[in-house]
Amino acid sequence: MPIKKTPQQARLNLCLLLVVTFLAILLLGVLIVGVFLVVVLKPGAEETTPAPARETPQPGRSISLPTSTPTPLVASQPFSLNTATVGNITEVRQMTEGKVGVAQYAPDGHLIAIAMGNDLLLYDPLNQVILSTLKGHTGAVNALAFSPVLDQGMPTLLASGAMDETSLLVWDVQTGRSLWRLEGHTGWIRSLAFSPDGSLLASASTDRTIRVWDVQQGGTIHTLTGHTDMVSGVAFSPDGSLLASTSRDGTVRLWEVRTGTPASGSTDDPAVFFAITPDAPGGKPVWTTGIAFSPDGSRLAVGATDAVVRVLALPDGRLLQTLTGHTALVTIQGVAFNPDPGETTLASASQDGTVRLWDAERGTLRGVLDHRGLPVVGLSWHPGGTLLVTSSDVSGTVLVWDAERGTVEERLPIAQGPLVALDYSPDGSVLATGGANGTLRLHMLARDHQVSLANASRTSQSLAFLSRTELVIATSSDPGSVVRFDLETRTSVPILRDLGGQALQVAISPDRSLVAAGGSDQTVTVWDIRHDRQGHVLEGPGGNISALAFDHSSTRLIVSYDQASRTTAEPDAPSEGAVLAVWDVTSGLLQYTLHGHENTITSVAAHPGRPLLASTSLDGTLRLWDLDLAGEHPGTERHRIEADEEQERFTSVAFAPDGQLMVTGSASGQVQFWSLEPLEMVHTLDIGGGSVLALAFRPDGKQLAVSSRFGGLRLFEQRGKEHP
């Protein structure tokens, strides 16, 4: 017979059931939240920062460095790069910056406008600060022009044109607002010029035309046609009655501004004022590039791709002077007379890395301003005629010169330029980059954050991490020096001074006990970090030091000497190309030299686990050398690989930290991955962006950093299942 439940028991059972149900629901909720937190907040979750932050700390201000290993950039876990699975390598980040373009003084000298990628920077040279950034272009800005100073009621205007854009912008400098977008060209803008009264603006375009615009109304007054190829430069005469233009067709044309008709000159064609013809029939065409009127309007200076500046008489177009000395083309924004009416100085800028100052009346050279061989894209005189601003797209630097003394008054490292030095911190959390102009940056990889070390050293191009918080930096001053730079306190301590030449290269031994520095005085100096004292000074076979590397044991140093630059007692002695010297750093004795490369060595890398050295050279070869003193033939060449036509030449080399993989870069923008046993190429990446300049592995071997001339910095990792 069933037992009957009392009402009290039924109520008790119901309460127990409700409690159990509630606890089950609560437990399920906790599990769901826990899973969510694990998935979302686990290391490796993708960061959502839209763009890298950049910081420029003030001197003495500390830098917040990561305290742990970097968070991977994507959700999947990266694995060490190896020969078996390198085909899965993936680009996980590309870091590029806009290239520095032309720079121009405002007519009152209080501002410098600088093209920086797609933007315009307005820089205050007195207070040395960037006042504002003007955004509006979709292409790289390559043409600038300020309106003249007229009266207090008229705003100063700035016109700008960009590559791959058919329109041009006119800005109010004071407000930073775009007043006009002038449209009508069918090609992009190469040059701009305001008339002396500020009412007209002329634009030269790749569409073979010149347009003259009404600045107040924003409309076209004239469309000047006649050039048979893209137009390069334009300039108004001082009285505003004439407009001169240059072109890839090799001619100079002069136009009456009022009517828009050609003015005749020194040629049989009444529409052509002056023409440059090749030296020989069928010779390479010469393009006319930069153009400028003298302050009194009696002369016209014309630059060209044949590296010559010609001075023409006005109004007949007679050739007055032929100024030779440049070794590369004169740039479009690279010709300008000193604005002082009492001066006859003419400045010309070239891709050969120099600005030449000429006496335009006598045709003599007054001075040379050297950009250290880095192409100069343009120049502009200060209205007082004493200062000159120049810019280099390759170096990313804007320089203000005292034209009379030929000295640099101010150096503006607007960008890094091509990255020529890369190194990871020992824990892999920070990547340091050194630009061609000496600007250093730290990339905090986990936080996608950058810190600029513009004040770390003067024009440094070689660096290496000593510890997680310390960098060793070689400066390019003369005499050279090497400093220890504390990243947290932003203080530096010199460890090597007065090296007797520019310190071009620096290397740290694998055990972090020694620093070596070598430069243009053709010697290498070793510093003992642990005992804080100078070690041996190594004087080798002669020649500038182009590369340094310690071997895996930290007891030997490999030094590359450029024999083409050596100084000998016999000036006619034949050059041996380049020599590698192997030094015992304990005794300071030379063990042996490695011969074979026929040109400058661009990169050396020592294997991390055995006596093996890799070197690349301008002779187009990659060579592997046996450094084993216990072997039968120490110092012998084990392998030689000639770059093929597609690669052009090898530029850089690095070994993976585990020693299984070797990576090379080429002048064509290829990155090649090699197995060592046997030596064979196992994978190739065509990254583009010009020549590969530097390679670096993260210490754990799970990331590869690659810099190229035009492609900036790229980070690569291997994704997927790790090979056993």
JSON list of C-alpha atoms in Angstrom, two decimals, residues 546-551 555-561 579-585 604-606 613:
[
{"chain": "A", "resi": 546, "resn": "SER", "atom": "CA", "xyz": [81.55, 47.47, -43.58]},
{"chain": "A", "resi": 547, "resn": "ALA", "atom": "CA", "xyz": [80.38, 44.65, -41.26]},
{"chain": "A", "resi": 548, "resn": "LEU", "atom": "CA", "xyz": [81.15, 43.03, -37.88]},
{"chain": "A", "resi": 549, "resn": "ALA", "atom": "CA", "xyz": [80.07, 39.77, -36.23]},
{"chain": "A", "resi": 550, "resn": "PHE", "atom": "CA", "xyz": [81.17, 37.74, -33.20]},
{"chain": "A", "resi": 551, "resn": "ASP", "atom": "CA", "xyz": [81.29, 33.97, -33.61]},
{"chain": "A", "resi": 555, "resn": "THR", "atom": "CA", "xyz": [85.99, 34.54, -28.53]},
{"chain": "A", "resi": 556, "resn": "ARG", "atom": "CA", "xyz": [86.44, 35.56, -32.16]},
{"chain": "A", "resi": 557, "resn": "LEU", "atom": "CA", "xyz": [85.41, 38.62, -34.13]},
{"chain": "A", "resi": 558, "resn": "ILE", "atom": "CA", "xyz": [84.92, 38.66, -37.89]},
{"chain": "A", "resi": 559, "resn": "VAL", "atom": "CA", "xyz": [85.61, 42.02, -39.52]},
{"chain": "A", "resi": 560, "resn": "SER", "atom": "CA", "xyz": [84.88, 43.00, -43.12]},
{"chain": "A", "resi": 561, "resn": "TYR", "atom": "CA", "xyz": [87.30, 45.49, -44.68]},
{"chain": "A", "resi": 579, "resn": "VAL", "atom": "CA", "xyz": [88.64, 40.98, -47.09]},
{"chain": "A", "resi": 580, "resn": "LEU", "atom": "CA", "xyz": [87.23, 39.20, -44.04]},
{"chain": "A", "resi": 581, "resn": "ALA", "atom": "CA", "xyz": [89.57, 39.06, -41.05]},
{"chain": "A", "resi": 582, "resn": "VAL", "atom": "CA", "xyz": [89.10, 36.63, -38.15]},
{"chain": "A", "resi": 583, "resn": "TRP", "atom": "CA", "xyz": [90.46, 37.98, -34.84]},
{"chain": "A", "resi": 584, "resn": "ASP", "atom": "CA", "xyz": [91.03, 36.34, -31.47]},
{"chain": "A", "resi": 585, "resn": "VAL", "atom": "CA", "xyz": [89.50, 38.97, -29.16]},
{"chain": "A", "resi": 604, "resn": "VAL", "atom": "CA", "xyz": [77.95, 38.99, -42.37]},
{"chain": "A", "resi": 605, "resn": "ALA", "atom": "CA", "xyz": [76.33, 36.51, -39.99]},
{"chain": "A", "resi": 606, "resn": "ALA", "atom": "CA", "xyz": [77.90, 33.89, -37.72]},
{"chain": "A", "resi": 613, "resn": "LEU", "atom": "CA", "xyz": [80.16, 32.30, -41.37]}
]
